[in-house]
GROMACS .gro file of C-alpha atoms in nm:
model
  264
    1UNK     CA    1  -1.148  -0.365   0.521
    2UNK     CA    2  -1.346  -0.073   0.394
    3UNK     CA    3  -1.337  -0.018   0.019
    4UNK     CA    4  -1.497   0.276  -0.159
    5UNK     CA    5  -1.508   0.284  -0.537
    6UNK     CA    6  -1.606   0.597  -0.726
    7UNK     CA    7  -1.636   0.434  -1.064
    8UNK     CA    8  -1.728   0.748  -1.253
    9UNK     CA    9  -1.369   0.857  -1.186
   10UNK     CA   10  -1.213   0.554  -1.355
   11UNK     CA   11  -1.133   0.743  -1.671
   12UNK     CA   12  -1.120   0.541  -1.995
   13UNK     CA   13  -0.824   0.634  -2.216
   14UNK     CA   14  -0.690   0.515  -2.547
   15UNK     CA   15  -0.378   0.300  -2.535
   16UNK     CA   16  -0.189   0.576  -2.712
   17UNK     CA   17  -0.286   0.824  -2.441
   18UNK     CA   18  -0.177   0.584  -2.168
   19UNK     CA   19   0.160   0.514  -2.331
   20UNK     CA   20   0.236   0.878  -2.414
   21UNK     CA   21   0.143   1.016  -2.074
   22UNK     CA   22   0.441   1.124  -1.859
   23UNK     CA   23   0.461   0.933  -1.530
   24UNK     CA   24   0.688   0.924  -1.227
   25UNK     CA   25   0.741   0.547  -1.245
   26UNK     CA   26   0.719   0.362  -1.576
   27UNK     CA   27   0.690  -0.006  -1.484
   28UNK     CA   28   0.571  -0.107  -1.830
   29UNK     CA   29   0.617   0.128  -2.130
   30UNK     CA   30   0.352  -0.081  -2.308
   31UNK     CA   31   0.118  -0.074  -2.009
   32UNK     CA   32  -0.251   0.000  -2.034
   33UNK     CA   33  -0.320   0.173  -1.703
   34UNK     CA   34  -0.207   0.492  -1.533
   35UNK     CA   35  -0.244   0.474  -1.156
   36UNK     CA   36  -0.233   0.814  -0.988
   37UNK     CA   37  -0.151   0.791  -0.618
   38UNK     CA   38  -0.295   1.109  -0.466
   39UNK     CA   39  -0.146   1.273  -0.157
   40UNK     CA   40   0.109   1.007  -0.061
   41UNK     CA   41   0.283   1.012   0.274
   42UNK     CA   42   0.509   1.316   0.306
   43UNK     CA   43   0.886   1.268   0.327
   44UNK     CA   44   0.893   0.903   0.228
   45UNK     CA   45   1.257   0.916   0.123
   46UNK     CA   46   1.410   0.865   0.466
   47UNK     CA   47   1.278   0.535   0.595
   48UNK     CA   48   1.528   0.509   0.876
   49UNK     CA   49   1.420   0.820   1.064
   50UNK     CA   50   1.226   0.793   1.385
   51UNK     CA   51   0.944   1.016   1.264
   52UNK     CA   52   0.894   0.819   0.947
   53UNK     CA   53   0.891   0.494   1.141
   54UNK     CA   54   0.605   0.612   1.361
   55UNK     CA   55   0.366   0.327   1.415
   56UNK     CA   56   0.069   0.549   1.325
   57UNK     CA   57   0.173   0.512   0.963
   58UNK     CA   58   0.051   0.152   0.972
   59UNK     CA   59  -0.312   0.229   1.042
   60UNK     CA   60  -0.398   0.206   0.672
   61UNK     CA   61  -0.610  -0.107   0.701
   62UNK     CA   62  -0.906   0.096   0.824
   63UNK     CA   63  -0.863   0.353   0.549
   64UNK     CA   64  -1.045   0.384   0.220
   65UNK     CA   65  -0.910   0.354  -0.131
   66UNK     CA   66  -1.085   0.575  -0.380
   67UNK     CA   67  -1.078   0.505  -0.751
   68UNK     CA   68  -1.095   0.877  -0.809
   69UNK     CA   69  -1.026   1.204  -0.635
   70UNK     CA   70  -1.173   1.281  -0.292
   71UNK     CA   71  -1.533   1.377  -0.343
   72UNK     CA   72  -1.808   1.557  -0.164
   73UNK     CA   73  -2.041   1.347   0.056
   74UNK     CA   74  -2.186   1.072  -0.158
   75UNK     CA   75  -2.519   1.132  -0.323
   76UNK     CA   76  -2.802   0.884  -0.275
   77UNK     CA   77  -2.775   0.583  -0.500
   78UNK     CA   78  -2.895   0.655  -0.848
   79UNK     CA   79  -2.834   1.032  -0.832
   80UNK     CA   80  -2.464   1.035  -0.910
   81UNK     CA   81  -2.388   1.179  -1.249
   82UNK     CA   82  -2.087   1.183  -1.478
   83UNK     CA   83  -1.778   1.377  -1.368
   84UNK     CA   84  -1.822   1.751  -1.415
   85UNK     CA   85  -1.569   2.001  -1.545
   86UNK     CA   86  -1.517   2.108  -1.185
   87UNK     CA   87  -1.434   1.752  -1.083
   88UNK     CA   88  -1.187   1.727  -1.369
   89UNK     CA   89  -1.018   2.049  -1.259
   90UNK     CA   90  -1.003   1.922  -0.902
   91UNK     CA   91  -0.836   1.600  -1.013
   92UNK     CA   92  -0.577   1.797  -1.209
   93UNK     CA   93  -0.493   1.999  -0.897
   94UNK     CA   94  -0.463   1.684  -0.691
   95UNK     CA   95  -0.224   1.529  -0.941
   96UNK     CA   96   0.022   1.805  -0.854
   97UNK     CA   97   0.068   1.630  -0.515
   98UNK     CA   98   0.072   1.275  -0.643
   99UNK     CA   99   0.288   0.991  -0.768
  100UNK     CA  100   0.195   0.824  -1.095
  101UNK     CA  101   0.269   0.473  -1.223
  102UNK     CA  102   0.229   0.317  -1.568
  103UNK     CA  103   0.139  -0.050  -1.520
  104UNK     CA  104  -0.037  -0.337  -1.693
  105UNK     CA  105  -0.367  -0.405  -1.521
  106UNK     CA  106  -0.374  -0.773  -1.627
  107UNK     CA  107  -0.048  -0.821  -1.436
  108UNK     CA  108  -0.198  -0.670  -1.124
  109UNK     CA  109  -0.503  -0.895  -1.156
  110UNK     CA  110  -0.284  -1.206  -1.161
  111UNK     CA  111  -0.143  -1.115  -0.820
  112UNK     CA  112  -0.403  -0.905  -0.640
  113UNK     CA  113  -0.761  -1.011  -0.567
  114UNK     CA  114  -0.835  -0.646  -0.499
  115UNK     CA  115  -0.748  -0.540  -0.854
  116UNK     CA  116  -0.905  -0.852  -1.001
  117UNK     CA  117  -1.240  -0.772  -0.838
  118UNK     CA  118  -1.210  -0.411  -0.946
  119UNK     CA  119  -1.120  -0.471  -1.310
  120UNK     CA  120  -1.343  -0.769  -1.381
  121UNK     CA  121  -1.657  -0.629  -1.221
  122UNK     CA  122  -1.969  -0.541  -1.422
  123UNK     CA  123  -1.887  -0.171  -1.435
  124UNK     CA  124  -1.960   0.044  -1.737
  125UNK     CA  125  -1.600   0.168  -1.743
  126UNK     CA  126  -1.463  -0.186  -1.757
  127UNK     CA  127  -1.627  -0.260  -2.091
  128UNK     CA  128  -1.406  -0.005  -2.265
  129UNK     CA  129  -1.062  -0.098  -2.139
  130UNK     CA  130  -1.126  -0.472  -2.126
  131UNK     CA  131  -1.203  -0.460  -2.496
  132UNK     CA  132  -0.937  -0.239  -2.650
  133UNK     CA  133  -0.842   0.056  -2.433
  134UNK     CA  134  -0.664   0.179  -2.126
  135UNK     CA  135  -0.769   0.345  -1.806
  136UNK     CA  136  -0.661   0.607  -1.556
  137UNK     CA  137  -0.725   0.515  -1.194
  138UNK     CA  138  -0.699   0.740  -0.890
  139UNK     CA  139  -0.583   0.599  -0.557
  140UNK     CA  140  -0.636   0.817  -0.251
  141UNK     CA  141  -0.443   0.721   0.060
  142UNK     CA  142  -0.256   0.981   0.261
  143UNK     CA  143  -0.083   0.733   0.494
  144UNK     CA  144   0.060   0.505   0.227
  145UNK     CA  145   0.420   0.530   0.117
  146UNK     CA  146   0.479   0.570  -0.260
  147UNK     CA  147   0.812   0.385  -0.234
  148UNK     CA  148   0.642   0.088  -0.067
  149UNK     CA  149   0.378   0.086  -0.340
  150UNK     CA  150   0.647   0.105  -0.609
  151UNK     CA  151   0.829  -0.196  -0.462
  152UNK     CA  152   0.505  -0.397  -0.469
  153UNK     CA  153   0.439  -0.301  -0.830
  154UNK     CA  154   0.794  -0.399  -0.929
  155UNK     CA  155   0.745  -0.743  -0.776
  156UNK     CA  156   0.409  -0.779  -0.952
  157UNK     CA  157   0.581  -0.699  -1.283
  158UNK     CA  158   0.872  -0.937  -1.206
  159UNK     CA  159   1.128  -0.656  -1.208
  160UNK     CA  160   1.331  -0.833  -0.943
  161UNK     CA  161   1.660  -0.663  -1.029
  162UNK     CA  162   1.505  -0.329  -0.932
  163UNK     CA  163   1.395  -0.420  -0.580
  164UNK     CA  164   1.625  -0.377  -0.278
  165UNK     CA  165   1.788  -0.680  -0.121
  166UNK     CA  166   1.746  -0.541   0.229
  167UNK     CA  167   1.485  -0.300   0.362
  168UNK     CA  168   1.440  -0.160   0.709
  169UNK     CA  169   1.166  -0.242   0.954
  170UNK     CA  170   0.974   0.079   0.890
  171UNK     CA  171   0.945   0.033   0.514
  172UNK     CA  172   0.865  -0.337   0.547
  173UNK     CA  173   0.573  -0.257   0.775
  174UNK     CA  174   0.435  -0.017   0.515
  175UNK     CA  175   0.474  -0.276   0.239
  176UNK     CA  176   0.289  -0.538   0.444
  177UNK     CA  177   0.002  -0.296   0.515
  178UNK     CA  178  -0.044  -0.221   0.144
  179UNK     CA  179  -0.001  -0.585   0.041
  180UNK     CA  180  -0.270  -0.692   0.285
  181UNK     CA  181  -0.507  -0.423   0.162
  182UNK     CA  182  -0.450  -0.518  -0.201
  183UNK     CA  183  -0.500  -0.885  -0.108
  184UNK     CA  184  -0.171  -1.002  -0.254
  185UNK     CA  185   0.019  -1.099   0.060
  186UNK     CA  186   0.007  -1.472  -0.022
  187UNK     CA  187   0.168  -1.421  -0.363
  188UNK     CA  188   0.436  -1.194  -0.220
  189UNK     CA  189   0.499  -1.390   0.097
  190UNK     CA  190   0.833  -1.541  -0.012
  191UNK     CA  191   0.980  -1.198  -0.086
  192UNK     CA  192   0.832  -1.044   0.226
  193UNK     CA  193   0.947  -1.327   0.451
  194UNK     CA  194   1.310  -1.286   0.345
  195UNK     CA  195   1.291  -0.916   0.422
  196UNK     CA  196   1.096  -0.990   0.738
  197UNK     CA  197   1.356  -1.228   0.877
  198UNK     CA  198   1.630  -0.971   0.820
  199UNK     CA  199   1.428  -0.682   0.966
  200UNK     CA  200   1.332  -0.885   1.272
  201UNK     CA  201   1.697  -0.980   1.330
  202UNK     CA  202   1.774  -0.606   1.325
  203UNK     CA  203   1.526  -0.563   1.608
  204UNK     CA  204   1.695  -0.836   1.812
  205UNK     CA  205   2.032  -0.667   1.762
  206UNK     CA  206   1.888  -0.335   1.877
  207UNK     CA  207   1.758  -0.505   2.191
  208UNK     CA  208   2.103  -0.656   2.256
  209UNK     CA  209   2.277  -0.318   2.226
  210UNK     CA  210   2.015  -0.139   2.431
  211UNK     CA  211   1.744   0.097   2.304
  212UNK     CA  212   1.496   0.320   2.479
  213UNK     CA  213   1.162   0.183   2.594
  214UNK     CA  214   0.955   0.373   2.336
  215UNK     CA  215   1.157   0.217   2.056
  216UNK     CA  216   1.131  -0.127   2.216
  217UNK     CA  217   0.753  -0.101   2.222
  218UNK     CA  218   0.708   0.066   1.883
  219UNK     CA  219   0.942  -0.162   1.690
  220UNK     CA  220   0.829  -0.464   1.891
  221UNK     CA  221   0.465  -0.408   1.798
  222UNK     CA  222   0.568  -0.354   1.438
  223UNK     CA  223   0.766  -0.681   1.442
  224UNK     CA  224   0.466  -0.854   1.597
  225UNK     CA  225   0.244  -0.725   1.318
  226UNK     CA  226   0.489  -0.827   1.043
  227UNK     CA  227   0.563  -1.174   1.180
  228UNK     CA  228   0.192  -1.244   1.237
  229UNK     CA  229   0.087  -1.139   0.888
  230UNK     CA  230   0.375  -1.327   0.721
  231UNK     CA  231   0.318  -1.638   0.934
  232UNK     CA  232   0.670  -1.629   1.076
  233UNK     CA  233   0.569  -1.827   1.382
  234UNK     CA  234   0.914  -1.859   1.538
  235UNK     CA  235   0.987  -1.489   1.496
  236UNK     CA  236   0.641  -1.406   1.631
  237UNK     CA  237   0.709  -1.598   1.951
  238UNK     CA  238   1.050  -1.433   1.993
  239UNK     CA  239   0.912  -1.085   1.932
  240UNK     CA  240   0.631  -1.121   2.182
  241UNK     CA  241   0.882  -1.263   2.431
  242UNK     CA  242   1.106  -0.959   2.385
  243UNK     CA  243   0.809  -0.728   2.439
  244UNK     CA  244   0.715  -0.901   2.763
  245UNK     CA  245   1.073  -0.901   2.892
  246UNK     CA  246   1.188  -0.556   2.784
  247UNK     CA  247   0.886  -0.325   2.762
  248UNK     CA  248   0.873  -0.111   3.076
  249UNK     CA  249   0.515  -0.002   3.030
  250UNK     CA  250   0.184  -0.112   2.879
  251UNK     CA  251   0.164  -0.194   2.511
  252UNK     CA  252  -0.126  -0.077   2.302
  253UNK     CA  253  -0.259  -0.181   1.964
  254UNK     CA  254  -0.106   0.070   1.719
  255UNK     CA  255  -0.396   0.033   1.476
  256UNK     CA  256  -0.192  -0.189   1.243
  257UNK     CA  257  -0.455  -0.461   1.212
  258UNK     CA  258  -0.308  -0.678   1.487
  259UNK     CA  259  -0.573  -0.924   1.596
  260UNK     CA  260  -0.737  -0.860   1.932
  261UNK     CA  261  -0.626  -1.201   2.059
  262UNK     CA  262  -0.263  -1.084   2.032
  263UNK     CA  263  -0.271  -0.729   2.170
  264UNK     CA  264  -0.515  -0.672   2.451
   0.00000   0.00000   0.00000
């Protein structure tokens, strides 16, 4: 998994600035981090539509997360300077097409090895907010779904009353992609497995009532990905069996981090 950190864009803030800053999703009013999710997936509100369920949306494992706005080609090591006024202006423009979350970074570190490595590393910026301050972090990922990210953050903050009891196959696939990237899938596995079992049963019902071949393949590959990542061995065997029996054409790896030994 490729990870790119632009640490000069992890902006230290005072706790007062963090807590007074308007955000789209306030997961902790007393939080100490603002996470700005730049350029999220367009039209994430309708998770049941065919377009939004396109399997290409699950190719995020090969993508990069930037702790900062998209930058020009990286300078040679040692030549990077502090953010310029131009960079600051660029980040403000990007925030116009973003989703923002107020969270507590210690809570994220308890769950996610990704955030733990990021926030406990020997970076200059860490010294400030680990001691007595907050931070503003930019996350760049055009294929990620802001609703899926919000659900993960709610689970991480134990806001269980605010998460849906049932989610569809499309949204679950997006959640699993992000959870794997953030290295928190083990912690979240019990929640994800309950959703996974329900979503996979939906797929079996669709097969029983008859669906077109493209949907069989697309949803079947998505079910294969979900059941493999969540270690739902029985569901994995059933899903692959359905694909073999019902798919009327070749199946191809959708780029959703399905191991080569599964999809050839």
